[in-house]
PDB file of C-alpha atoms in Angstrom:
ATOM      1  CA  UNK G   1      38.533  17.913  34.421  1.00 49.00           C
ATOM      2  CA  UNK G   2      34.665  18.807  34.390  1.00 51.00           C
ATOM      3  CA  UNK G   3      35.246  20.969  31.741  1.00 50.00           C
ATOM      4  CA  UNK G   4      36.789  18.355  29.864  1.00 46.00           C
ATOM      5  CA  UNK G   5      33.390  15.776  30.825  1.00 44.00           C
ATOM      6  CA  UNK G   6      30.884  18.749  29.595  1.00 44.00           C
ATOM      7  CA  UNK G   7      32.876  19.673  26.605  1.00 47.00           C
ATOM      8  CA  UNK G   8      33.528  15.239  26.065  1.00 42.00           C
ATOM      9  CA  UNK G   9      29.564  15.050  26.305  1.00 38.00           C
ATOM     10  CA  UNK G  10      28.696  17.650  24.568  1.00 37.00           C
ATOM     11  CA  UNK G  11      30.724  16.489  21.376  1.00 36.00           C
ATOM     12  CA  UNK G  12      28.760  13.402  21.996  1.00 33.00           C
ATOM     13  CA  UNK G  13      25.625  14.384  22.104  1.00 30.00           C
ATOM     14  CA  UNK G  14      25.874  16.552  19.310  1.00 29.00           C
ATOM     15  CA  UNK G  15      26.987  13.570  17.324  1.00 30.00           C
ATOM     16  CA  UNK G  16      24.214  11.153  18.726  1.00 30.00           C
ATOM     17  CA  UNK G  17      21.236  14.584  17.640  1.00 28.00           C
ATOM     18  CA  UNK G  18      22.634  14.711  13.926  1.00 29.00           C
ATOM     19  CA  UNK G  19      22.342  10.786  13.077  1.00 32.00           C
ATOM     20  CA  UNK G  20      18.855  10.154  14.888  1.00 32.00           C
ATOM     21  CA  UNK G  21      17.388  11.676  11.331  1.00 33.00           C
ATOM     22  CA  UNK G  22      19.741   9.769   9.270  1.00 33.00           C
ATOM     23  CA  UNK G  23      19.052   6.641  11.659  1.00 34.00           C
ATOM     24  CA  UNK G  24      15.532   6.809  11.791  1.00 32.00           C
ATOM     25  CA  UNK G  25      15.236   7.527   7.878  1.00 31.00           C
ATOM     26  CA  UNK G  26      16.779   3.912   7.038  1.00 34.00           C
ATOM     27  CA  UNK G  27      14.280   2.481   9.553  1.00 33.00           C
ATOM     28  CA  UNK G  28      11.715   4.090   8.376  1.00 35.00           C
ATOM     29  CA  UNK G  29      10.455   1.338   5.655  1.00 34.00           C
ATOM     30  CA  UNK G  30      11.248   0.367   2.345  1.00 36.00           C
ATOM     31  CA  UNK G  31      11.044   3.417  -0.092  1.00 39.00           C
ATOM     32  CA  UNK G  32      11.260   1.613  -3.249  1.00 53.00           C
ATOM     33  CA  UNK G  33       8.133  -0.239  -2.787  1.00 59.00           C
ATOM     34  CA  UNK G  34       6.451   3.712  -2.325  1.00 71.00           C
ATOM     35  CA  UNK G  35       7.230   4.285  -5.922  1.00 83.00           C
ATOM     36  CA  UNK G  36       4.624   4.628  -8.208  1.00 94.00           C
ATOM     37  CA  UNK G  37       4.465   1.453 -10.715  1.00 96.00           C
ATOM     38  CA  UNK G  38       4.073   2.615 -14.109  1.00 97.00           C
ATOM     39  CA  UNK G  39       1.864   0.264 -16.548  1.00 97.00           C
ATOM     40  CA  UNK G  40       1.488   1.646 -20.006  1.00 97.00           C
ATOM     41  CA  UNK G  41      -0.920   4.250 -19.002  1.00 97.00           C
ATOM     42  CA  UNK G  42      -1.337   3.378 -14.672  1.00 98.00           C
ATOM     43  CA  UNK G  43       0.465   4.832 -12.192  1.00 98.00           C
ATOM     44  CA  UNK G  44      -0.439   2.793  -9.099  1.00 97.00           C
ATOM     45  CA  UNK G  45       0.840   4.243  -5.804  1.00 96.00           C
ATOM     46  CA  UNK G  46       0.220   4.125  -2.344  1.00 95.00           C
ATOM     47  CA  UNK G  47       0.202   0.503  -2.402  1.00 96.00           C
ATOM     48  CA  UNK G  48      -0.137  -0.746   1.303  1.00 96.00           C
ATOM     49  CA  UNK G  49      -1.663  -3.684   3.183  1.00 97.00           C
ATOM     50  CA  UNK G  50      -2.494  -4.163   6.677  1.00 96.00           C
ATOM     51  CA  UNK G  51      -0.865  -6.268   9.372  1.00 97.00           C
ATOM     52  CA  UNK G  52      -2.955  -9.197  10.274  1.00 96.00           C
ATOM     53  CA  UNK G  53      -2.805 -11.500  13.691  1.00 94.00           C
ATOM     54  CA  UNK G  54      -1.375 -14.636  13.727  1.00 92.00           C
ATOM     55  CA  UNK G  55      -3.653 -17.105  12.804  1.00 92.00           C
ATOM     56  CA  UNK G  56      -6.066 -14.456  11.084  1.00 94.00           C
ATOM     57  CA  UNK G  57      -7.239 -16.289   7.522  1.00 96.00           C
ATOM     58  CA  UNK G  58      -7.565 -12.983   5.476  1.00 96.00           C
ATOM     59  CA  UNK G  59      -6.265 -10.028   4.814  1.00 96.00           C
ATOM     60  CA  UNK G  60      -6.420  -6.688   2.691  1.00 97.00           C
ATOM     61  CA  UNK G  61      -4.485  -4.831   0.292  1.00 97.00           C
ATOM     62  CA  UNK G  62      -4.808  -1.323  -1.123  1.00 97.00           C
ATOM     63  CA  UNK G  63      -3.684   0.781  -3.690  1.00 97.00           C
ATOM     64  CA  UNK G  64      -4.354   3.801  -5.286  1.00 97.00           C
ATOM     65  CA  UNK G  65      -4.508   3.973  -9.434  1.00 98.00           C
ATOM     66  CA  UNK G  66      -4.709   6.409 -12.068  1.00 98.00           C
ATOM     67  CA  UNK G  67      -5.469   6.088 -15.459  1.00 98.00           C
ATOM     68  CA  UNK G  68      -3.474   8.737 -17.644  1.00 98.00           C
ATOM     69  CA  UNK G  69      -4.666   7.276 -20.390  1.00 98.00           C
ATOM     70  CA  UNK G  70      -7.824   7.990 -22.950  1.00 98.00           C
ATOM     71  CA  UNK G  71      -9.469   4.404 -22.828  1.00 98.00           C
ATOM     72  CA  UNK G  72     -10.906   2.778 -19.916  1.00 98.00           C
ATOM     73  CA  UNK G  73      -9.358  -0.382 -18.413  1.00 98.00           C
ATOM     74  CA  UNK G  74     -10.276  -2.424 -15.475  1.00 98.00           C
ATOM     75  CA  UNK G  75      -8.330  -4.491 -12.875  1.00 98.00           C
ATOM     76  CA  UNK G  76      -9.693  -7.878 -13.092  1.00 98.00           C
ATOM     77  CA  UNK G  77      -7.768  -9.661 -11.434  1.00 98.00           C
ATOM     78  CA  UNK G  78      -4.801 -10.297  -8.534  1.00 98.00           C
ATOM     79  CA  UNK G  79      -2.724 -12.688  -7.493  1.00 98.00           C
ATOM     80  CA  UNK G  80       0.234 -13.394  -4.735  1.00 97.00           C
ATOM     81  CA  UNK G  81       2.462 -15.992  -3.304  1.00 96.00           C
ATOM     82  CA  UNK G  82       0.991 -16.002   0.431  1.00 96.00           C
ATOM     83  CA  UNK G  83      -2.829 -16.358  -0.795  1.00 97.00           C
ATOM     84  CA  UNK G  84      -3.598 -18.767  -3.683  1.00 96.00           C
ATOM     85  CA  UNK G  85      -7.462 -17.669  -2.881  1.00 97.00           C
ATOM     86  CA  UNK G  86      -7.135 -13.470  -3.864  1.00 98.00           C
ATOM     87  CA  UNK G  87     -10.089 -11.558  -4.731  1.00 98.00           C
ATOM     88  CA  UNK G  88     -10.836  -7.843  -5.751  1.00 98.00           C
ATOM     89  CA  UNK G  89     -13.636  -6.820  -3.292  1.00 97.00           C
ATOM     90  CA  UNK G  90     -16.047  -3.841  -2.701  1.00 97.00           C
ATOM     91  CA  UNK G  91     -18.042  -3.043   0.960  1.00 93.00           C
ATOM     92  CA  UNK G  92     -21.253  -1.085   1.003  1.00 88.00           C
ATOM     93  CA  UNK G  93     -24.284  -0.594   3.221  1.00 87.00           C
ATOM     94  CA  UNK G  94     -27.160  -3.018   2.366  1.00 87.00           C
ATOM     95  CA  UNK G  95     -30.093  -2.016   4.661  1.00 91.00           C
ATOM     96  CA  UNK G  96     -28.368  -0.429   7.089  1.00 92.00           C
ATOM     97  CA  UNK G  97     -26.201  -2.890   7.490  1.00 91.00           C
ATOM     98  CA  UNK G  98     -22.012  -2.533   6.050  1.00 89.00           C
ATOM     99  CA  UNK G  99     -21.724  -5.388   3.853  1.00 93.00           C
ATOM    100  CA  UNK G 100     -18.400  -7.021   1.473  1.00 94.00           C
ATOM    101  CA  UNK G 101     -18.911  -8.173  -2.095  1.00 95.00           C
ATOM    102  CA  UNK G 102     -16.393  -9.775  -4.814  1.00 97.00           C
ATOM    103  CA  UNK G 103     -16.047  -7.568  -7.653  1.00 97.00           C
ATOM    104  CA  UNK G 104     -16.268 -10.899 -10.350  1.00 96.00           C
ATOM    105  CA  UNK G 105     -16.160  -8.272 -13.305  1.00 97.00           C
ATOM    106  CA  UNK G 106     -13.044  -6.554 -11.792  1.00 98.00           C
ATOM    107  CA  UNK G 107     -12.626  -2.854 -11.076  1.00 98.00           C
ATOM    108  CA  UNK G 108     -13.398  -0.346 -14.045  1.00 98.00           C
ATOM    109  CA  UNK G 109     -10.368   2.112 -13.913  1.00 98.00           C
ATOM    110  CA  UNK G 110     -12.190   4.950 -16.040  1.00 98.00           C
ATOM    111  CA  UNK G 111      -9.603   6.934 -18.519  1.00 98.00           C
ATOM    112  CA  UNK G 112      -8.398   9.968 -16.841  1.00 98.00           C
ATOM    113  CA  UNK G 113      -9.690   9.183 -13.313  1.00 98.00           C
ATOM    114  CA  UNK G 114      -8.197   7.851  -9.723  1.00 98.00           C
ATOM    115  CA  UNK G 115      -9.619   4.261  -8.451  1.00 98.00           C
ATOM    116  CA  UNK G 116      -8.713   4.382  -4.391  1.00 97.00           C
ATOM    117  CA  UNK G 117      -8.836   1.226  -3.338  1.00 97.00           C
ATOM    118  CA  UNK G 118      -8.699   1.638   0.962  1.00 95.00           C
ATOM    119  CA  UNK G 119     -10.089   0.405   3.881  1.00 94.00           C
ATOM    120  CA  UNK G 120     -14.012   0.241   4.279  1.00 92.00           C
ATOM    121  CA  UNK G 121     -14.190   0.502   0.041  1.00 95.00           C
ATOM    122  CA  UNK G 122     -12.510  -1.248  -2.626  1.00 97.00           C
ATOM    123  CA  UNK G 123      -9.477  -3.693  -1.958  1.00 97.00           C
ATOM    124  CA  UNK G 124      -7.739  -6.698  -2.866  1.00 98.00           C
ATOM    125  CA  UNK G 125      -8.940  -9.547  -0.523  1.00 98.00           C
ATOM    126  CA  UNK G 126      -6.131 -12.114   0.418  1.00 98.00           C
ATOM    127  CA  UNK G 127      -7.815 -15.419   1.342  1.00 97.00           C
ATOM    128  CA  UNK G 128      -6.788 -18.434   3.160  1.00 96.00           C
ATOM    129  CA  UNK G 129      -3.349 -16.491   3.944  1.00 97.00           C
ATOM    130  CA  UNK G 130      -0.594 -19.001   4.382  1.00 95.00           C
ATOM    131  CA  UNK G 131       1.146 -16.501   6.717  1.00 93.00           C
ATOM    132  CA  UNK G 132       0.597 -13.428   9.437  1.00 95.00           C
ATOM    133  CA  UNK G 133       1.487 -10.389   7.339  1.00 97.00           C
ATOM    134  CA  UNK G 134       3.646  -8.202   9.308  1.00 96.00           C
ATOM    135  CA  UNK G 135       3.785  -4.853   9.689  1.00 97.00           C
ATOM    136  CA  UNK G 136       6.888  -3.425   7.882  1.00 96.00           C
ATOM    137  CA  UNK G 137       7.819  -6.107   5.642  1.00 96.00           C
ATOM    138  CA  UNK G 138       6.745  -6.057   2.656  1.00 96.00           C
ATOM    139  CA  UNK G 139       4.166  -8.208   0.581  1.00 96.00           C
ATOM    140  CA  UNK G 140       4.354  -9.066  -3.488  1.00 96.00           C
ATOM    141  CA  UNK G 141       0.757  -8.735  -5.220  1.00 97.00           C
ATOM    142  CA  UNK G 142       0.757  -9.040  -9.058  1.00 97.00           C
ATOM    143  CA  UNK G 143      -2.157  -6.985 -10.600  1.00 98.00           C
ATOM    144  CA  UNK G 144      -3.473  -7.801 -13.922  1.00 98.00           C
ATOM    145  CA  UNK G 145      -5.742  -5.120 -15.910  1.00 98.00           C
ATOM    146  CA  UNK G 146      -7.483  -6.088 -19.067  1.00 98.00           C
ATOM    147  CA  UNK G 147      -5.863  -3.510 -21.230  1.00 98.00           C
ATOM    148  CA  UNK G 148      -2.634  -2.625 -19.529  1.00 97.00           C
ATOM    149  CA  UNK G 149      -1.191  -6.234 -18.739  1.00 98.00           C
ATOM    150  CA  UNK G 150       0.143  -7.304 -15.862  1.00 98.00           C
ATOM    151  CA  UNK G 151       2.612  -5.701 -13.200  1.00 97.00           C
ATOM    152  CA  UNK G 152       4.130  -6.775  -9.865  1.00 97.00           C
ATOM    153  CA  UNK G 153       3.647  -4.076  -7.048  1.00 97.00           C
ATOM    154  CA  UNK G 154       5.230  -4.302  -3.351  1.00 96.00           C
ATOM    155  CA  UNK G 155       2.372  -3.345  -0.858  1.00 96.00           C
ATOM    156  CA  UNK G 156       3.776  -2.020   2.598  1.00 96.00           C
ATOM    157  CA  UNK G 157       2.539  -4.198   5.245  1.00 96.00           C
ATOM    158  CA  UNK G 158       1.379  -1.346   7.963  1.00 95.00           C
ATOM    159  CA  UNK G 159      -0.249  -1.587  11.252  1.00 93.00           C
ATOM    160  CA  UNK G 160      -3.430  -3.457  11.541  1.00 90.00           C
ATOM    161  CA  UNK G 161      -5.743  -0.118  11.662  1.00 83.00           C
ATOM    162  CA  UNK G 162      -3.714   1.694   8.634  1.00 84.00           C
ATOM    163  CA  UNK G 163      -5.810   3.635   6.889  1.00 77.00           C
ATOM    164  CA  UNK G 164      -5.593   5.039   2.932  1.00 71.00           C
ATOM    165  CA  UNK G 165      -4.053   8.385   3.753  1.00 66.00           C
ATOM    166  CA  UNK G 166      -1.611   7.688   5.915  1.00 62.00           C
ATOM    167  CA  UNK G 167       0.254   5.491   2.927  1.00 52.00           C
ATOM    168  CA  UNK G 168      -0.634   8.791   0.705  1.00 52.00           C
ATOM    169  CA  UNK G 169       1.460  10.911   3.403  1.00 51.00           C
ATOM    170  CA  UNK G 170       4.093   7.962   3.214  1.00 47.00           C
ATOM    171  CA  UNK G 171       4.145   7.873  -0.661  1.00 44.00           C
ATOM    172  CA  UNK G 172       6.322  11.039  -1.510  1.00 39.00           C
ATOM    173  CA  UNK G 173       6.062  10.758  -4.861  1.00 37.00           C
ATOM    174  CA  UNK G 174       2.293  10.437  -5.299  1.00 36.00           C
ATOM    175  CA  UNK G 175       1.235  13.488  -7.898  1.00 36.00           C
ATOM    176  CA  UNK G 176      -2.156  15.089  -8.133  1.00 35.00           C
ATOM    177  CA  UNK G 177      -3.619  15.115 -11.364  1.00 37.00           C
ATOM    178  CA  UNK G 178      -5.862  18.233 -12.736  1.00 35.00           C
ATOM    179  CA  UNK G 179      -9.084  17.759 -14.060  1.00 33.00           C
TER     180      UNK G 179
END
């Protein structure tokens, strides 16, 4: 009858080991929104934003884009259905002292180069946010480049301190261009 117990938990153990992977892979987030967006030339991947606190009036977004192509092009502008306030923002250190700017001419995208926008640099500023982003959902931004058009990307709301290269670990597909 032990035997029988061992061999009975055994079997089920085995069984529970070989479906934590598959389990934990279907919780693991939406992989669809880690696709790179193509836009005529773009590829924009690692598109992520981070979770904010209830009540918090702003929040950030991020994304990582490469222009393939031979002309420059510049995202001027963003938009999204939980901010009708969004802005494309830089931070830098002004005397000493780390400061955040609107970018009102947009962000140049030069041809054959990668534009990070991430934490502490360039990002898309969500303003007056009519509710909490939370970490993994997902959040709809539409980007709009002067050259390109206009394209709809799914950011990955991730915890409040994610930072640009853990969403570059997440993004499986992201490809390295050589210069």
């Amino acid at each position: 009858m032990n035997n029988f117990i061992m061999r009975a938990a055994s079997a089920v153990l085995i069984v529970a080991t070989l479906a934590l992977p598959v389990a934990a892979h279907e919780n693991h987030g939406v992989h669809d929104a880690d696709a790179a967006v193509m836009l005529g030339d773009l590829e924009i991947t690692a598109a992520f934003a981070r979770a904010t606190l209830p009540g918090a009036p702003v929040g950030g977004g991020f994304v990582t884009i490469t222009n393939n192509g031979t002309e420059d092009d510049t995202l001027v502008s963003a938009t999204s259905d939980f901010s009708d306030n969004v802005q494309l923002h830089n931070m830098s250190v002004v005397d000493g002292v780390m400061k955040m700017h609107e970018m009102k001419e947009g962000i140049p995208v030069p041809a054959g180069e990668t534009v990070t926008l991430a934490p502490g640099g360039l990002h898309i500023m969500f303003m007056q946010i009519k509710e909490p982003l939370v970490e993994g959902t997902m959040a709809k931004v539409t980007l709009t480049f002067e050259k390109a058009g206009t394209t709809e990307v799914m950011l990955n709301v991730r915890g409040i301190g994610a930072k640009a290269d853990e969403a570059m670990d997440h993004d499986h597909s992201m490809t390295h261009k050589a210069n």
